[in-house]
């Protein structure tokens, strides 16, 4: 009788302990490891699929792209239903091999390992789809010379090859950049000037590659290519992400009985996340030294050094695998400096980001989401480190998230005036027509907090 009477209190204590442990792990994930709620989201997926009956929808990937890496390794990045792909992950069934069929060639790769990215940032955890990464081991002695545009067969899915390693005589790549420009931001003269200074600021003096994701129209692509040209040392490619957005919309429709369309923000976030994985494995195929993940309305201030080349040299000397930066918000609507009066001219300041900094002097006095209470977290806030961006050694990362490179050896830059940090010109690509900007971002920078930036 006594033992039975103790069972209920012990059971309650055990449940309470598990709840507390889960909460502490979640907070540690957000505040210490800076991985955007990755582990917490993984647990939520397990609950949704295994216990909450969320297993409806597509079975297996509904699109994938393939990346040929040095050593004949192939990586595929796929759009999976959240509760699908268990056979793929275990390497069983019809999804266990990747095959090249051809008139004169035949080759095969077996699944080595698979894992989900499980990105929970920005609240887009609606269980529509997930991004999975599959690593394939070559079965054979002589690696076939694959070409971009060829396809590998994965069960019933055709997986196009989007990148192969360069020739041994190719020039080494110092920096690969990943960013996106969506259809809502058409490049007029103002935005083109911004993109030109963005590219020059981050790639001047480096051998680099820049991958831009999002736009689907030929005109938008040509505008981006014209604005982003820096010379022969920089290769710029506008990546068509329409197959990714289409796959996300198909996954959305597969798990819903109504005809509701996926919100544009959900689709754009998913494309952005897929683009980061695509960019990572393009960088690894090229054996690039560093990768920079940055939105097109964000600019890296180099802190104690003068340019990106010197900053990357410092990161190399310091032995860092990745460096993350705090983000400081600048308003493009609350206040404009006198320099903005010449924003449509060819003045020199437009060739330098410092000109834009003086053009929009109004800024928040602290890092985005910094100095927030431990609990509860404000809506959209990722923790005290704020909405960080980063550089990372591509060879050290298997996956990227929006605000973290998923590398344990990451050096987190502080918030001091001499530390490298992000200037976030939020809304600069939302500029419409003249410099009388709309009020969509009004209030982000209160007048009492606004001050000119000291050079």
Steps between C-alpha positions, in 0.01 A plus 500: 500500500777738596695428182191567288438829677853607409463418130293805411734755669804333345332500158410867535854584612644312203273683255585835660871419480473411132308819426760710683786321326335560164447870577862539612625322188284728285633814670857371479446432132381857440737682733822298513533301181339764275346248263157655457304245697633212288479226761167623634359494149634147448313383809185673376530315167533168683189575703303616195588196289516217753240589760276774368392320185663744260624246250270587209626642175770411247721197559860580419664802334309687230807683364875489547821643356838322483850636566815322386781557752871419482568130560193388302270571794148606403272700727132554432284765663131411496159636593333240720165484671565551871374153584636324192832359400553240773595234242739746340668589828555133586639423156238235431260421221489669162660820635833336593699572184575779255564385143644650183342345191650564160563343163869449571519560873352349812593591857341474843530654844371354827355707780760576766290716733201734501377770735239774520595867526213567747501879478263664749605863457246776440212285622462311172441170674166416342601140414444544126838377378856448613835513325707182511862447401617162365865399463582231245805272476622396155484128419781436260863562415497769231289809570294607196550852364159645576378818333274778626152438359520121509257319728536216747213261567380467858215253511236677285662843535733662247766702687683758286870564562553872563873515574817295449855565627705743290808388309823468701637810324206719609571809709434438874186663642547726804135575576157374396204726579138391540212748485151535355295758314130417476256619236366773731834682468543598135832665429440858394787754495491544877509128580760432232728758662450328834583157355812637333631637830397178681706287259799735495508524879513125556699373197748773403849350463382139541453206267136431566167358398161651577179298481174699496173311560138588440418682175347294220455751218772539238488879531555490877795266456664720238460808723667320790787379282560851366491658847718235667790493254836570662740366239649162410594418860131463598264244348135595553222248446126558538358165613149415385317389815162440334524120540547543877204736544287269285596199713410693817159594359438136403589387852265769638210375285570132580427537872195730473144432397414860412630710211697745714825623349828501688578847639772667288719550809496126576602419143774765492642380831509141377669603174751703702583200719532266202722759332739494795549122461538541124758773551689294758547205268586719202771649724621154602511385139725799422713437816432862600679626810210700649126541458308818590127465577336842487171655392529754222386781734779418748861620496793371702695768686856366533574639845873548561604429139419685180369242255379145452840373386662613826210361705525156340876505558434571871249211518759269342774605744262457794414145398124559502271258317224762488437853624152635578403867522239693691253707300426868553184632336505819294179666386458610139179691569521662844773742393718577199819702497564783255721266294187316382409797283754373248405134518414484129825667390842350433665643809792306641334422833266264319798279428563455870270365767599783733306730268182304564577503871506880495194507278302303760646605836216379721575179690387301797730556800543126564531174310181350363331293772786568739450563875162325500369321810575130532130413502267545327675554169353789299330393178752450223802535728764231480674572829756743639747458216248652262444426134856407412661432162834335442798387298591130512762263365280290264706187563399510870122522449253237383198734515424868551216676674393859449667634815765238575752292303444184712873485583603455862830683454327832433642826633217738595593863449406735782296819478775758560558790264826342374349156442394382155122513475212514255337827395144398415339751261163333533263602223753658266387274215141591581572859395238618251578772249639814659677539832169577669498146634179340608428466872504123508798497738418820689544479875789254495736781588357752745617863470670497841711200397594639160852631463751547222759229478847618595749410226 
